[in-house]
Amino acid sequence: MQRRRLALTVVVGALVILPGCATRGSVREVAARVSQASKEVAELRRAQAASTRETAALVMELRTLSARFRDTEARVRESSDRITTLANRIAAAESSVRELATTVEAVPRALVAPPDERPDHSATISGEQAFATALKTFHSGELGQAVLELTDFVSRYPRHPLVARAQLWIGEAYFKQRDYRQALMEFRKGVDAAPDSSVAADGWLKIGQAYGMLRERPAANQAWRHVVREYPDTEAAGRARTLLRK
């Protein structure tokens, strides 16, 4: 009987102790898992922080690149405008040289022309002298005075063969002074004075250049296409083709 009581006590004690052991084991396991989860969370937070810093750095770099791109784009536009301006100036200079050469050639022809081709010899010579004087004034840089002298030449010798050229030189004087609207008007007068000659081709070329300086590219292209279409074999047409490709 006593032995049975002892055995029962041992069994009951074991039953009491075993659940306690099982509970402590579960708690340790849960604590281990919580600890592991905490470590993983901490690692994820560190990774998130690193990713945030990297993203911020990339955003800053993107903004910097975007600003550089806008700056580069502005410089490209500025360079393009400068190229167009230089091209127009070069074309104007080339045209001026051609006009001067034409003028120089015209003077000897007038001097040696037969009398019947020179109904008013003295008027022709006087007109050419006035024209040459006005050109000299132009090339000396006195543009305002050159306009006055050329305008006077046109008024005094309205039938002179150099009137159309004189009108283009008046336009060129305004062009050099950056009064492109007035230059357009004068160039058109030159074209109207000689609609079927190389002077007209040069005039239309200059009209296109004036529109180009005013940044009215469609009107400039239209003028240059007119030169190519109506005066295809002139030097002005060759220059117009070059300008149309830019």
Short mmCIF file of C-alpha atoms in Angstrom, two decimals:
data_model
loop_
_atom_site.label_atom_id
_atom_site.label_comp_id
_atom_site.label_asym_id
_atom_site.label_seq_id
_atom_site.Cartn_x
_atom_site.Cartn_y
_atom_site.Cartn_z
CA MET A 1 0.00 0.00 0.00
CA GLN A 2 2.78 2.37 0.91
CA ARG A 3 4.62 1.48 -2.30
CA ARG A 4 1.53 2.24 -4.36
CA ARG A 5 1.24 5.64 -2.76
CA LEU A 6 4.91 6.35 -3.50
CA ALA A 7 4.52 5.30 -7.12
CA LEU A 8 1.41 7.42 -7.52
CA THR A 9 3.25 10.40 -6.04
CA VAL A 10 6.14 9.95 -8.52
CA VAL A 11 3.73 9.70 -11.47
CA VAL A 12 1.79 12.77 -10.40
CA GLY A 13 5.03 14.69 -9.91
CA ALA A 14 6.22 13.65 -13.31
CA LEU A 15 2.96 14.75 -14.87
CA VAL A 16 3.34 18.13 -13.18
CA ILE A 17 7.01 18.53 -14.11
CA LEU A 18 6.70 17.46 -17.77
CA PRO A 19 4.20 20.17 -18.85
CA GLY A 20 6.38 22.75 -17.15
CA CYS A 21 9.40 21.56 -19.10
CA ALA A 22 7.40 21.58 -22.31
CA THR A 23 6.22 25.14 -21.65
CA ARG A 24 9.72 26.43 -20.93
CA GLY A 25 10.96 24.77 -24.15
CA SER A 26 8.22 26.44 -26.19
CA VAL A 27 8.99 29.80 -24.66
CA ARG A 28 12.66 29.45 -25.53
CA GLU A 29 11.79 28.47 -29.09
CA VAL A 30 9.42 31.41 -29.47
CA ALA A 31 12.02 33.75 -27.97
CA ALA A 32 14.59 32.42 -30.43
CA ARG A 33 12.22 33.00 -33.32
CA VAL A 34 11.39 36.50 -32.10
CA SER A 35 15.10 37.23 -31.79
CA GLN A 36 15.71 35.92 -35.32
CA ALA A 37 12.77 37.92 -36.67
CA SER A 38 14.09 41.04 -34.94
CA LYS A 39 17.46 40.51 -36.56
CA GLU A 40 15.82 40.08 -39.97
CA VAL A 41 13.71 43.20 -39.45
CA ALA A 42 16.81 45.16 -38.44
CA GLU A 43 18.62 43.86 -41.52
CA LEU A 44 15.68 44.82 -43.74
CA ARG A 45 15.63 48.29 -42.19
CA ARG A 46 19.33 48.70 -42.88
CA ALA A 47 18.77 47.53 -46.47
CA GLN A 48 15.83 49.92 -46.80
CA ALA A 49 17.92 52.81 -45.47
CA ALA A 50 20.72 51.97 -47.90
CA SER A 51 18.21 51.75 -50.75
CA THR A 52 16.71 55.10 -49.76
CA ARG A 53 20.13 56.73 -49.74
CA GLU A 54 20.96 55.20 -53.12
CA THR A 55 17.61 56.35 -54.55
CA ALA A 56 18.20 59.87 -53.23
CA ALA A 57 21.66 59.89 -54.78
CA LEU A 58 20.24 58.71 -58.11
CA VAL A 59 17.53 61.39 -58.00
CA MET A 60 20.16 64.07 -57.38
CA GLU A 61 22.30 62.72 -60.19
CA LEU A 62 19.28 62.66 -62.51
CA ARG A 63 18.45 66.26 -61.65
CA THR A 64 22.04 67.27 -62.29
CA LEU A 65 22.07 65.47 -65.64
CA SER A 66 18.72 67.04 -66.55
CA ALA A 67 20.07 70.50 -65.75
CA ARG A 68 23.19 69.80 -67.82
CA PHE A 69 21.05 68.57 -70.69
CA ARG A 70 18.94 71.74 -70.62
CA ASP A 71 22.10 73.84 -70.54
CA THR A 72 23.57 71.87 -73.45
CA GLU A 73 20.34 72.20 -75.41
CA ALA A 74 20.34 75.97 -74.86
CA ARG A 75 23.96 76.17 -76.00
CA VAL A 76 23.14 74.14 -79.12
CA ARG A 77 20.30 76.53 -79.97
CA GLU A 78 22.57 79.50 -79.36
CA SER A 79 25.29 77.98 -81.55
CA SER A 80 22.73 77.25 -84.26
CA ASP A 81 21.57 80.87 -84.20
CA ARG A 82 25.18 82.06 -84.40
CA ILE A 83 25.86 79.76 -87.34
CA THR A 84 22.79 81.09 -89.14
CA THR A 85 23.86 84.66 -88.44
CA LEU A 86 27.39 84.01 -89.66
CA ALA A 87 26.07 82.25 -92.76
CA ASN A 88 23.91 85.25 -93.58
CA ARG A 89 26.82 87.63 -93.04
CA ILE A 90 29.10 85.52 -95.21
CA ALA A 91 26.46 85.41 -97.92
CA ALA A 92 26.01 89.17 -97.67
CA ALA A 93 29.76 89.72 -97.92
CA GLU A 94 30.03 87.40 -100.93
CA SER A 95 27.15 89.19 -102.60
CA SER A 96 28.77 92.55 -101.88
CA VAL A 97 31.99 91.39 -103.53
CA ARG A 98 30.05 90.21 -106.58
CA GLU A 99 28.21 93.51 -106.78
CA LEU A 100 31.42 95.47 -106.52
CA ALA A 101 32.98 93.38 -109.26
CA THR A 102 29.90 93.93 -111.42
CA THR A 103 30.14 97.65 -110.81
CA VAL A 104 33.81 97.75 -111.69
CA GLU A 105 33.08 95.85 -114.90
CA ALA A 106 30.18 98.13 -115.76
CA VAL A 107 32.23 101.32 -115.69
CA PRO A 108 34.67 100.39 -118.49
CA ARG A 109 31.83 99.06 -120.65
CA ALA A 110 29.99 102.33 -120.33
CA LEU A 111 33.10 104.32 -121.15
CA VAL A 112 33.87 102.39 -124.35
CA ALA A 113 30.30 101.87 -125.54
CA PRO A 114 29.48 103.29 -129.01
CA PRO A 115 27.85 106.72 -129.05
CA ASP A 116 24.53 105.38 -130.30
CA GLU A 117 24.34 103.15 -127.24
CA ARG A 118 25.03 106.12 -124.97
CA PRO A 119 22.34 108.70 -125.68
CA ASP A 120 23.47 110.81 -122.73
CA HIS A 121 27.19 110.17 -122.33
CA SER A 122 27.81 112.87 -119.74
CA ALA A 123 24.84 111.75 -117.65
CA THR A 124 26.03 108.14 -117.72
CA ILE A 125 29.55 109.05 -116.66
CA SER A 126 28.26 111.36 -113.95
CA GLY A 127 25.91 108.66 -112.71
CA GLU A 128 28.68 106.07 -112.53
CA GLN A 129 30.91 108.51 -110.71
CA ALA A 130 28.14 109.21 -108.21
CA PHE A 131 27.54 105.50 -107.77
CA ALA A 132 31.25 104.80 -107.27
CA THR A 133 31.50 107.62 -104.74
CA ALA A 134 28.53 106.23 -102.81
CA LEU A 135 30.09 102.76 -102.77
CA LYS A 136 33.34 104.21 -101.48
CA THR A 137 31.39 105.85 -98.68
CA PHE A 138 29.66 102.56 -97.94
CA HIS A 139 32.90 100.59 -97.71
CA SER A 140 34.44 103.23 -95.48
CA GLY A 141 31.78 102.37 -92.92
CA GLU A 142 29.74 105.57 -93.23
CA LEU A 143 26.51 103.66 -93.79
CA GLY A 144 24.10 106.51 -93.11
CA GLN A 145 25.91 108.81 -95.54
CA ALA A 146 26.09 106.01 -98.10
CA VAL A 147 22.30 105.59 -97.93
CA LEU A 148 21.90 109.32 -98.62
CA GLU A 149 24.30 109.24 -101.57
CA LEU A 150 22.81 106.10 -103.08
CA THR A 151 19.28 107.44 -102.65
CA ASP A 152 20.37 110.66 -104.35
CA PHE A 153 21.88 108.61 -107.19
CA VAL A 154 18.59 106.74 -107.71
CA SER A 155 16.64 110.01 -107.69
CA ARG A 156 18.98 111.80 -110.10
CA TYR A 157 19.49 108.89 -112.52
CA PRO A 158 16.26 106.81 -112.37
CA ARG A 159 16.97 105.16 -115.74
CA HIS A 160 20.60 104.34 -115.06
CA PRO A 161 21.45 100.60 -115.44
CA LEU A 162 23.00 100.63 -111.96
CA VAL A 163 19.82 101.82 -110.20
CA ALA A 164 18.81 98.29 -109.20
CA ARG A 165 22.29 97.65 -107.79
CA ALA A 166 22.17 100.94 -105.94
CA GLN A 167 18.87 99.92 -104.39
CA LEU A 168 20.39 96.65 -103.16
CA TRP A 169 23.30 98.55 -101.65
CA ILE A 170 20.84 100.76 -99.79
CA GLY A 171 19.23 97.60 -98.44
CA GLU A 172 22.66 96.26 -97.53
CA ALA A 173 23.41 99.42 -95.53
CA TYR A 174 20.24 98.92 -93.49
CA PHE A 175 21.05 95.21 -93.16
CA LYS A 176 24.46 96.01 -91.66
CA GLN A 177 22.74 98.38 -89.23
CA ARG A 178 20.42 95.48 -88.25
CA ASP A 179 17.34 97.30 -89.48
CA TYR A 180 16.15 94.16 -91.24
CA ARG A 181 12.59 95.35 -91.91
CA GLN A 182 13.81 98.43 -93.76
CA ALA A 183 16.40 96.30 -95.54
CA LEU A 184 13.58 94.06 -96.80
CA MET A 185 11.79 97.05 -98.29
CA GLU A 186 14.94 98.26 -100.05
CA PHE A 187 15.84 94.81 -101.37
CA ARG A 188 12.34 94.48 -102.83
CA LYS A 189 12.76 97.84 -104.58
CA GLY A 190 15.95 96.49 -106.12
CA VAL A 191 14.14 93.35 -107.29
CA ASP A 192 11.32 95.44 -108.77
CA ALA A 193 13.86 97.61 -110.63
CA ALA A 194 15.45 94.59 -112.34
CA PRO A 195 13.03 91.63 -112.24
CA ASP A 196 14.72 89.67 -115.04
CA SER A 197 18.41 89.99 -114.24
CA SER A 198 21.05 88.57 -111.91
CA VAL A 199 20.40 91.63 -109.76
CA ALA A 200 16.95 90.23 -109.03
CA ALA A 201 18.51 86.90 -108.04
CA ASP A 202 20.84 88.67 -105.61
CA GLY A 203 17.91 90.70 -104.33
CA TRP A 204 15.81 87.64 -103.57
CA LEU A 205 18.82 86.03 -101.88
CA LYS A 206 19.17 89.10 -99.66
CA ILE A 207 15.44 89.12 -98.93
CA GLY A 208 15.80 85.57 -97.65
CA GLN A 209 18.78 86.58 -95.52
CA ALA A 210 16.84 89.46 -93.98
CA TYR A 211 13.96 87.13 -93.14
CA GLY A 212 16.50 84.73 -91.68
CA MET A 213 17.86 87.41 -89.37
CA LEU A 214 14.28 88.14 -88.31
CA ARG A 215 13.94 84.40 -87.55
CA GLU A 216 11.13 84.06 -90.08
CA ARG A 217 12.51 80.87 -91.58
CA PRO A 218 9.47 79.92 -93.73
CA ALA A 219 9.58 83.30 -95.50
CA ALA A 220 13.36 82.99 -95.89
CA ASN A 221 13.02 79.53 -97.44
CA GLN A 222 10.34 80.79 -99.80
CA ALA A 223 12.63 83.58 -101.03
CA TRP A 224 15.55 81.21 -101.52
CA ARG A 225 13.38 78.68 -103.35
CA HIS A 226 12.28 81.52 -105.64
CA VAL A 227 15.92 82.21 -106.49
CA VAL A 228 16.57 78.54 -107.26
CA ARG A 229 13.42 78.23 -109.36
CA GLU A 230 13.59 81.49 -111.32
CA TYR A 231 17.37 82.00 -111.60
CA PRO A 232 18.84 78.48 -111.41
CA ASP A 233 22.13 79.26 -113.16
CA THR A 234 23.16 82.25 -111.05
CA GLU A 235 25.66 82.32 -108.20
CA ALA A 236 22.83 83.49 -105.97
CA ALA A 237 20.94 80.27 -106.72
CA GLY A 238 23.94 78.20 -105.65
CA ARG A 239 24.13 80.13 -102.40
CA ALA A 240 20.38 79.77 -101.89
CA ARG A 241 20.63 75.99 -102.26
CA THR A 242 23.29 75.93 -99.56
CA LEU A 243 21.15 78.03 -97.21
CA LEU A 244 18.10 75.83 -97.83
CA ARG A 245 20.07 72.76 -96.67
CA LYS A 246 20.93 74.34 -93.30
#
